[in-house]
Coordinates of C-alpha atoms in Angstrom, one line a residue:
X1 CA 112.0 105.8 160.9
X2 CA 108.5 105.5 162.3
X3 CA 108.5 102.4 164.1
X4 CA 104.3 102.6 163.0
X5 CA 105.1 102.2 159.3
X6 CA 107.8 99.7 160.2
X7 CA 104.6 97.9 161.1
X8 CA 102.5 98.5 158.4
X9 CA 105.3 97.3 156.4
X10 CA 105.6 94.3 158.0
X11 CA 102.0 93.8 157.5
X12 CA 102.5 93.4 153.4
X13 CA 105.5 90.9 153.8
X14 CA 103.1 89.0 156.2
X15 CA 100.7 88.6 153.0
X16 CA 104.1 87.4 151.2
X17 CA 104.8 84.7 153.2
X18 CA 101.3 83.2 153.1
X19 CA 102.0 82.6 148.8
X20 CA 104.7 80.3 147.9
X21 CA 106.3 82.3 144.9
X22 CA 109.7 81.5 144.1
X23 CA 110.6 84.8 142.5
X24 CA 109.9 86.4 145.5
X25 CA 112.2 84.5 147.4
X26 CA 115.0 86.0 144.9
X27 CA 113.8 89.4 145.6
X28 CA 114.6 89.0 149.5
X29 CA 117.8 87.2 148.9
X30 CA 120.1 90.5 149.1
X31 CA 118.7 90.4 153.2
X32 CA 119.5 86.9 154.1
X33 CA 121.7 86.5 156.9
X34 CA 123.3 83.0 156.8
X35 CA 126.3 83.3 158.8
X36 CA 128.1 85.6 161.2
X37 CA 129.9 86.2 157.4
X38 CA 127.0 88.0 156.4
X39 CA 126.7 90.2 159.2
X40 CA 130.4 91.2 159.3
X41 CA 130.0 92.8 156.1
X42 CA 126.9 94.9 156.8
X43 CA 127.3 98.7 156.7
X44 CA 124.8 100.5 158.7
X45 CA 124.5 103.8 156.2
X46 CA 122.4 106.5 158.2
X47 CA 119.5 105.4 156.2
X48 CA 119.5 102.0 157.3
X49 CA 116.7 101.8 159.3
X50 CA 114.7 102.1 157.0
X51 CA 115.1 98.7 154.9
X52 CA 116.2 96.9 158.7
X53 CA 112.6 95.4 158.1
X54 CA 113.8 93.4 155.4
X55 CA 116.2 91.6 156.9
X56 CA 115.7 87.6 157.7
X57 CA 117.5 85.4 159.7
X58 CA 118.4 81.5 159.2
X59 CA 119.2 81.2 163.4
X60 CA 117.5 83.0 166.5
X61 CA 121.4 84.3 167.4
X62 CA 122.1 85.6 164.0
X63 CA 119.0 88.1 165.1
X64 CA 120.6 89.2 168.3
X65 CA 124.2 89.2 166.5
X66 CA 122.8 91.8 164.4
X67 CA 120.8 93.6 166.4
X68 CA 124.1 93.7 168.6
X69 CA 126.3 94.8 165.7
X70 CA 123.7 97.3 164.9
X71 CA 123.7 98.7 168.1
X72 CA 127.5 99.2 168.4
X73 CA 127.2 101.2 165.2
X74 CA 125.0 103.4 166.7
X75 CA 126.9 104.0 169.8
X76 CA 124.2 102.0 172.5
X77 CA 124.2 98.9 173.6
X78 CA 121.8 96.2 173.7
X79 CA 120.3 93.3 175.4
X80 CA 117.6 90.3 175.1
X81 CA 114.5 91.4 176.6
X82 CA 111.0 89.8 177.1
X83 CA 111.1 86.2 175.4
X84 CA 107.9 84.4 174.1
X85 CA 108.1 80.3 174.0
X86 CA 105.5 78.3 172.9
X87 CA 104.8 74.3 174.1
X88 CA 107.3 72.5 173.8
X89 CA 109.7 75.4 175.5
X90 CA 111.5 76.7 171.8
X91 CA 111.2 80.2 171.4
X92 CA 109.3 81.6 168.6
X93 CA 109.2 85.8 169.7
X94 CA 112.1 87.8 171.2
X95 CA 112.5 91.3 172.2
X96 CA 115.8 93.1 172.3
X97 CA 116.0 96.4 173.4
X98 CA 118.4 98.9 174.7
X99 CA 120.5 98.1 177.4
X100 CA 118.6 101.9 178.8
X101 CA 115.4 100.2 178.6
X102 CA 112.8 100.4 181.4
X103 CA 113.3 101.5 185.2
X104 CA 115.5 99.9 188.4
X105 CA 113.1 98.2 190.4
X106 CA 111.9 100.6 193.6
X107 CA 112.8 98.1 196.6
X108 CA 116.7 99.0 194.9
X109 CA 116.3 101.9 197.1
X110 CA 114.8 101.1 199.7
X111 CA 117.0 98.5 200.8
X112 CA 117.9 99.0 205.1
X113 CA 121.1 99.1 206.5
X114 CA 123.1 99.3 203.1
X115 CA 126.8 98.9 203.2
X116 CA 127.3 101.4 200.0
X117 CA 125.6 104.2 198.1
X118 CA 124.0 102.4 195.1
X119 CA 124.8 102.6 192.1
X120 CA 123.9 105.8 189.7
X121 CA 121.1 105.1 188.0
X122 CA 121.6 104.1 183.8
X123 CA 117.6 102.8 183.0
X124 CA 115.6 105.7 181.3
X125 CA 112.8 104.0 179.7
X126 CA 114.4 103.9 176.4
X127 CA 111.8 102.7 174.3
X128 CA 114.0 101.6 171.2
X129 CA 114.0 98.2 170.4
X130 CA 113.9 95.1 167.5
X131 CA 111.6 92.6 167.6
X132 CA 112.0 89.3 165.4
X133 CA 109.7 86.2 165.2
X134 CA 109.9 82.9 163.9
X135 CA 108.0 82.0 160.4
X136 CA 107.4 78.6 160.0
X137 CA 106.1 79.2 156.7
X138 CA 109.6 79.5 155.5
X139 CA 111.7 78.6 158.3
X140 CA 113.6 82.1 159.2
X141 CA 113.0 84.8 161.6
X142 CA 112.0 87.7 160.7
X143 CA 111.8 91.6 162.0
X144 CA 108.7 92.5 162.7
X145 CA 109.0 95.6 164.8
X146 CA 111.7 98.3 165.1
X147 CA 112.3 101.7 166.8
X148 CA 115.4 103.7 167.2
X149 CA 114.0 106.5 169.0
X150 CA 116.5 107.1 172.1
X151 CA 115.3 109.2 174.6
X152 CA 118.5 109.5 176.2
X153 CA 122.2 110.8 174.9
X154 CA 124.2 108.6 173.0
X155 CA 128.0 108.1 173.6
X156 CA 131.0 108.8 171.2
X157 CA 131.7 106.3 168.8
X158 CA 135.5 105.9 170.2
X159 CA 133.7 105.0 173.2
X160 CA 131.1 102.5 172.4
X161 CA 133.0 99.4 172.7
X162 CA 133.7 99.8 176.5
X163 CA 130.1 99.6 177.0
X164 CA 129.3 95.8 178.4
X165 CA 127.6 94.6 176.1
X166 CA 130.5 95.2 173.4
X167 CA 133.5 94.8 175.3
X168 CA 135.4 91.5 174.1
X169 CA 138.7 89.9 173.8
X170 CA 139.6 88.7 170.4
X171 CA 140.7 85.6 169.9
X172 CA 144.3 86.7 169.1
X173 CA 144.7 89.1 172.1
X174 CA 144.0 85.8 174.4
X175 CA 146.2 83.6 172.8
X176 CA 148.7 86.2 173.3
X177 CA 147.8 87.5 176.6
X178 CA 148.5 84.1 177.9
X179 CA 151.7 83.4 176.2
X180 CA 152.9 86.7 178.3
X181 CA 151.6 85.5 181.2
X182 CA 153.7 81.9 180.5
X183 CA 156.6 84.2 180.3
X184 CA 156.4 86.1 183.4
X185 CA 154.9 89.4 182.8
X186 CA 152.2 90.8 184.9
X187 CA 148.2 91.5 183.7
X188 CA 148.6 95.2 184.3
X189 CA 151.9 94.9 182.2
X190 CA 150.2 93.3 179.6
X191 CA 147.2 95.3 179.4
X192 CA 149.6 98.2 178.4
X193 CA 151.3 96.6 176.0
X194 CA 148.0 95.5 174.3
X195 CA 147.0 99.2 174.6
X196 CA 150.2 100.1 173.1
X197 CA 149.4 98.0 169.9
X198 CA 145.9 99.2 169.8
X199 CA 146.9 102.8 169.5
X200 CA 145.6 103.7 173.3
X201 CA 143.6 102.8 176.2
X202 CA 140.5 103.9 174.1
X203 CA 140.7 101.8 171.2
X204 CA 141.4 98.4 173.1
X205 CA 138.0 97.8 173.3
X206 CA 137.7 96.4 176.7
X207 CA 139.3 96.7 180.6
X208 CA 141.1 95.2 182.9
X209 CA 138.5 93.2 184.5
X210 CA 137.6 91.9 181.8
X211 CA 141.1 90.5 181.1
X212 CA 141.1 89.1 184.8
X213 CA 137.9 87.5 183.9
X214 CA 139.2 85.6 180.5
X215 CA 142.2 84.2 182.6
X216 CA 139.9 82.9 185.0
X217 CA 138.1 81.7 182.4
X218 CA 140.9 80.2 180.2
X219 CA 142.4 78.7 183.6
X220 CA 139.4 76.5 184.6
X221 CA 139.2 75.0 180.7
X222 CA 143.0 73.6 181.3
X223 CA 141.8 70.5 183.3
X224 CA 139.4 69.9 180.7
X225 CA 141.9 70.0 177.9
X226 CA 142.7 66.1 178.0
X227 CA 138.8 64.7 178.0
X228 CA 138.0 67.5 175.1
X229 CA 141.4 65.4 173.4
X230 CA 140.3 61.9 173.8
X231 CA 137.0 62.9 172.7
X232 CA 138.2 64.3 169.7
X233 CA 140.1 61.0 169.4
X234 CA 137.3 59.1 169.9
X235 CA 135.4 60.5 167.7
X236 CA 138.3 60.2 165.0
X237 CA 138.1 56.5 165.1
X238 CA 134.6 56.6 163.8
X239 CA 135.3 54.4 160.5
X240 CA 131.5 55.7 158.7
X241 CA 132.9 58.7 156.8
X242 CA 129.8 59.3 154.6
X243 CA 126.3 58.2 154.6
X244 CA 123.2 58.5 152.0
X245 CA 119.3 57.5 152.7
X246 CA 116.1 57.4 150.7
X247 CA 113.3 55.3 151.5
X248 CA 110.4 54.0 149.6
X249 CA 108.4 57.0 149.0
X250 CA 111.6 59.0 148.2
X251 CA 112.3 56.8 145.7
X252 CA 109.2 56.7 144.4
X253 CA 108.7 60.1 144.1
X254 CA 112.3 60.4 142.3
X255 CA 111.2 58.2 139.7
X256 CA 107.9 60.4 138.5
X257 CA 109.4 64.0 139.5
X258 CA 113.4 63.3 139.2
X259 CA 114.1 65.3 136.0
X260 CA 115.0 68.5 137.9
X261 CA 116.8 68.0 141.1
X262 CA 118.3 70.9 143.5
X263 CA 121.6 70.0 145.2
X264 CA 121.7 71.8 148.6
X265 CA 124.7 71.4 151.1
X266 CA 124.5 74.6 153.1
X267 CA 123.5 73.2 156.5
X268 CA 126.3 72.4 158.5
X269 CA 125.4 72.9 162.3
X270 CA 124.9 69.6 163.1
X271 CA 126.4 67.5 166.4
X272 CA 129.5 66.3 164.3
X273 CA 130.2 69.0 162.1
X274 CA 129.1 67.5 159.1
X275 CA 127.7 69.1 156.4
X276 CA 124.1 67.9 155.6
X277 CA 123.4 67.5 151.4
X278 CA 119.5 67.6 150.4
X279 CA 118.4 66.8 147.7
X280 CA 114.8 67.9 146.7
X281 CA 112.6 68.9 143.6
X282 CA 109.2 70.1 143.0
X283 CA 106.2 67.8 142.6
X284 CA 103.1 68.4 140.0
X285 CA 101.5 70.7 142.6
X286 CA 104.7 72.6 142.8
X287 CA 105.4 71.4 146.6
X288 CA 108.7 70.6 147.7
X289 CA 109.7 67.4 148.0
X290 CA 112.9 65.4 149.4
X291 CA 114.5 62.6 146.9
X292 CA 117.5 61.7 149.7
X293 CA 119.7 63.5 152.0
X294 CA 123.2 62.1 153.1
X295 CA 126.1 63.1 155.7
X296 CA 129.4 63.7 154.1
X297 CA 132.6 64.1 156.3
X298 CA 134.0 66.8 153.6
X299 CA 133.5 68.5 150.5
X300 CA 135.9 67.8 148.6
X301 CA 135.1 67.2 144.8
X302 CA 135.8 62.9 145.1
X303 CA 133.3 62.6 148.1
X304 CA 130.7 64.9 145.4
X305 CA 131.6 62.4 143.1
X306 CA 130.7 59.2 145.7
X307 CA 127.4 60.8 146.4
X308 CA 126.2 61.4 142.9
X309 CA 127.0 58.0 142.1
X310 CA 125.3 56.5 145.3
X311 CA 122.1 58.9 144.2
X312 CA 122.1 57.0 140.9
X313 CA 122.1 53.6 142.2
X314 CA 119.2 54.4 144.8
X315 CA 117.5 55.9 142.1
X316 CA 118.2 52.5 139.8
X317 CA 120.0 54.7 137.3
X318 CA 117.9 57.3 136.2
X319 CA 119.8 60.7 135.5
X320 CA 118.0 63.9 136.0
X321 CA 117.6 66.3 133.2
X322 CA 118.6 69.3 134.9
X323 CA 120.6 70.5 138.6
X324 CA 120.7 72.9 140.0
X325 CA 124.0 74.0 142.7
X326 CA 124.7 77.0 144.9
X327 CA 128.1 76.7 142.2
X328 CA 130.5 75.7 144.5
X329 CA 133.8 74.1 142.5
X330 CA 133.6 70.7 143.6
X331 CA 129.8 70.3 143.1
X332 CA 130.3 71.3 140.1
X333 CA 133.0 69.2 139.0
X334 CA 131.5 65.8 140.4
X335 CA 128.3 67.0 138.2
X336 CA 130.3 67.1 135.5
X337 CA 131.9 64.3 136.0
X338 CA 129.1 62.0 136.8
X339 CA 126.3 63.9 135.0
X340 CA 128.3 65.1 131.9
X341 CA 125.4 65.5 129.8
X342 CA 123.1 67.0 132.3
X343 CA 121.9 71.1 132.0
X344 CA 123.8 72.3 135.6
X345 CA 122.1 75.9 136.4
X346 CA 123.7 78.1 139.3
X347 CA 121.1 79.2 142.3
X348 CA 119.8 82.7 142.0
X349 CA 119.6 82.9 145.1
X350 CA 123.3 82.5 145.8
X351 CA 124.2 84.6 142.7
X352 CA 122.4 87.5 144.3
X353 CA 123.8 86.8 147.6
X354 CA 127.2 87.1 146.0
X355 CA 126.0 90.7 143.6
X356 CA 125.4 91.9 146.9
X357 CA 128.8 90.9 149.0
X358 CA 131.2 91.5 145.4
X359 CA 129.6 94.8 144.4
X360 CA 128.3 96.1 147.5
X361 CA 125.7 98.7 145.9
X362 CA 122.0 97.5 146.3
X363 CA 121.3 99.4 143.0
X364 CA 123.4 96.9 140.7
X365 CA 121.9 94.0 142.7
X366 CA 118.1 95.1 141.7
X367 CA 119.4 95.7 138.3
X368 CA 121.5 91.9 138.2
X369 CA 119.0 90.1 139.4
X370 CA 116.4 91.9 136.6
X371 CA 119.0 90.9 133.9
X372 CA 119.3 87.3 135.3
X373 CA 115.4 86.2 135.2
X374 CA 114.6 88.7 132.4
X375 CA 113.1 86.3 129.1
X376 CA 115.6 88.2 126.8
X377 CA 116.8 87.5 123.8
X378 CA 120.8 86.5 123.9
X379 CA 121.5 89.5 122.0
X380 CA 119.2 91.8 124.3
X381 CA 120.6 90.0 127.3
X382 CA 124.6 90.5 126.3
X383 CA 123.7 94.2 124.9
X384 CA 121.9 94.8 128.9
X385 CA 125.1 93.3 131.0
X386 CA 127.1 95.7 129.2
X387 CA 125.3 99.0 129.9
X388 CA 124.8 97.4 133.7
X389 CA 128.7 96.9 133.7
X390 CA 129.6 100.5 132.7
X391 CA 126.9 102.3 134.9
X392 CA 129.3 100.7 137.6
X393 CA 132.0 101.3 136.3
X394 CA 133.2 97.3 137.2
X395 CA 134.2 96.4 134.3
X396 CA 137.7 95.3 135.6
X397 CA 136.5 93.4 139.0
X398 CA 136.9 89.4 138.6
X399 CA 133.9 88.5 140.2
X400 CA 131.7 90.6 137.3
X401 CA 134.5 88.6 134.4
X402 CA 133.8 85.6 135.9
X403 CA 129.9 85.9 136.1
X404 CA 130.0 86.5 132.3
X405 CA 131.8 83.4 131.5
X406 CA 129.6 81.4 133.1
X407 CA 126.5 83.1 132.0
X408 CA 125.1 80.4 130.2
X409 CA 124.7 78.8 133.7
X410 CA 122.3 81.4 135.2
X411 CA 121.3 83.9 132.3
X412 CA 117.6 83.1 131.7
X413 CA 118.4 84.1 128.2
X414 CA 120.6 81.0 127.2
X415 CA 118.5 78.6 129.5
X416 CA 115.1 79.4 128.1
X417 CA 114.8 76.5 126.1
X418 CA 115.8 74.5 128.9
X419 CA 113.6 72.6 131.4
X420 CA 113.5 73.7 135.0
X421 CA 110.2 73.2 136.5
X422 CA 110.4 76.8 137.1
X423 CA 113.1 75.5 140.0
X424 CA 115.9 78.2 140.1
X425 CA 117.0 78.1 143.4
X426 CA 118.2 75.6 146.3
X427 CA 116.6 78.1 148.8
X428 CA 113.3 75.7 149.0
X429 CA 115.3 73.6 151.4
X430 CA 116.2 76.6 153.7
X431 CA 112.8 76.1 155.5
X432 CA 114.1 72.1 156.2
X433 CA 117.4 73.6 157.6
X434 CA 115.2 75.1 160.8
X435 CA 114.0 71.6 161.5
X436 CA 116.6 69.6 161.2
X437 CA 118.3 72.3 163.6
X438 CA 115.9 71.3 166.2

């Protein structure tokens, strides 16, 4: 695709971030990458590169994890580039580019008395590349510039994961590499036996220096193994399991905007591991704003259940109207459990998320996501799923049984009469998640 309209493209969605409307956040929820999850599942069809502009990004490393995986696709590798910080040193603007990109320096060459013939030369000048940038308007990174245009010859697909950037032991070939060595059996040995498994040399998927370099590696972590264990036992006899804040102004704002709250627990990088719960709504101006956020040590449905009921007493016992979840099972059995007579919608944002990973065709997830928000009548609404169920022909899949079940939890049709605040999503807390990451 022509990296030019890639820009132009780019140009519109910069006009998208400067308005705040919800429904648009919906639209671009089929190109959020969350996790290394998301990008596992990606298929790189030969006319990807021409919706890679949609993509966004919740961490800087899930941009260069993609961008790698992209580029193993393709049969190049890749690499981090030119990097653009602003004041306080974080980085806000990253090139990536491919590992073929720009020239050896001259004085390589000119070097006197050289013990060995240099190197041959790999740089070319390639001039494909992804650029991403940081949007504080919503808190993700986004693509705003993208070539492929090689100017060089790319290599066989059987033979891109031996380039350096790609070549990597899997968790399980270590672990069983080093139970080998334990037993006696040489590296070389071993390196033939993992070939052996992996069909031949080819499809291993990396060399042997690269083995010698993960025993090195593994070997140097062994007298670190008992501080990393009394650490973790240290840390163990922590007695605060879970803890919940709201101050004044959260409390405040709770009691004149509290009827719809969103219940938001997808941030989980913090130092300890913990996940992070938010809890937010919308004010009369339509702005975000935070009722309490706690640190839970699980999520299991009783510690839901604690939290709800520690909400309530901040909050001096005044129940919201309406929740919203990303419908995980043991939110929603501590809401119904502590809110049983409270309207509990499921996130659209998450639904979509899920149309696209359970269906995997971008033409049902345009089509859901029209029959979820549509202002149908129930009859219209149950008469549309079931032409959108046999154009797919998924009548039988238990994710598409399951979504009809529960589709008085998400069909705009049944929740119509309901009060939302025009809040169906979590995904205003997404652009909290970068800060807190900080």
């Amino acid at each position: 695709m022509n990296s030019n309209k890639i820009s132009e493209m780019n140009l519109l969605r910069e006009h998208f971030f400067s308005e705040s409307d919800q429904s648009e956040d919906i639209i671009e929820a089929a190109y959020a990458v969350d996790s290394v999850q998301d990008i596992t599942i990606l298929k790189f069809s030969e006319n990807f590169a021409e919706e890679i502009g949609k993509y966004h990004f919740s961490t800087f490393q899930l941009t260069f994890d993609f961008y790698m995986k992209y580029s193993k696709s393709k049969d190049f590798s890749a690499r981090k580039s030119k990097t653009f910080k602003n004041s306080t040193g974080e980085i806000y603007k990253q090139k990536f580019v491919c590992h073929r990109q720009g020239f050896r320096m001259e004085k390589y060459y000119t070097i006197e008395k050289r013990k060995k013939a240099p190197r041959l030369e790999t740089r070319t000048g390639c001039e494909a590349r992804m650029d991403v940038k940081f949007v504080p308007e919503n808190g993700r990174w986004h693509i705003f510039y993208f070539s492929d245009e090689h100017n060089h010859d790319l290599l066989d697909t059987q033979f891109s994961a031996m380039l350096s950037a790609h070549r990597k032991m899997s968790e399980a070939d270590i672990m069983q590499m080093m139970n080998m060595l334990k037993s006696g059996i040489s590296t070389s040995q071993i390196f033939g036996l993992l070939a052996s498994q992996a069909g031949g040399y080819e499809f291993v998927g990396y060399g042997p220096r690269d083995m010698y370099n993960e025993i090195a590696r593994q070997r140097r972590q062994i007298p670190d193994d008992a501080a990393r264990v009394l650490k973790k036992l240290e840390d163990m006899r922590g007695l605060l399991h879970n803890l919940l804040w709201s101050d004044g102004i959260n409390q405040l704002d709770y009691r004149l905007f509290g009827d719809v709250i969103a219940f938001d627990a997808t941030y989980k990088k913090n130092k300890y591991s913990c996940p992070l719960v938010i809890f937010s709504g919308v004010n009369h101006h339509n702005q975000t704003i935070i009722f309490a956020a706690a640190l839970i040590a699980d999520e299991t449905t009783d510690t839901y259940i604690w939290l709800l009921r520690q909400l309530m007493f901040a909050m001096r016992g005044k129940t919201p109207t309406s929740i919203i979840t990303d419908g995980a099972m043991t939110m929603r059995n501590a809401v119904r459990d502590v809110f049983p007579e409270v309207r509990h919608r499921l996130c659209a944002w998450h639904l979509i998320r899920n149309a696209t990973s359970n269906v995997g065709n971008p033409s049902f997830t345009s089509k859901f996501r029209k029959i979820m928000l549509g202002d149908y009548e129930i009859p219209v609404f149950k008469l549309k799923w079931v032409q959108l169920i046999e154009e797919f022909g998924i009548e039988d899949k238990p994710w598409v049984i399951n979504m009809y079940e529960e589709k008085h939890m998400w069909g705009t049709a049944y929740l119509r009469e309901k009060f939302f605040a025009d809040f169906r999503t979590t995904s205003r807390c997404e652009g909290l998640h970068s800060v807190v990451g900080r």
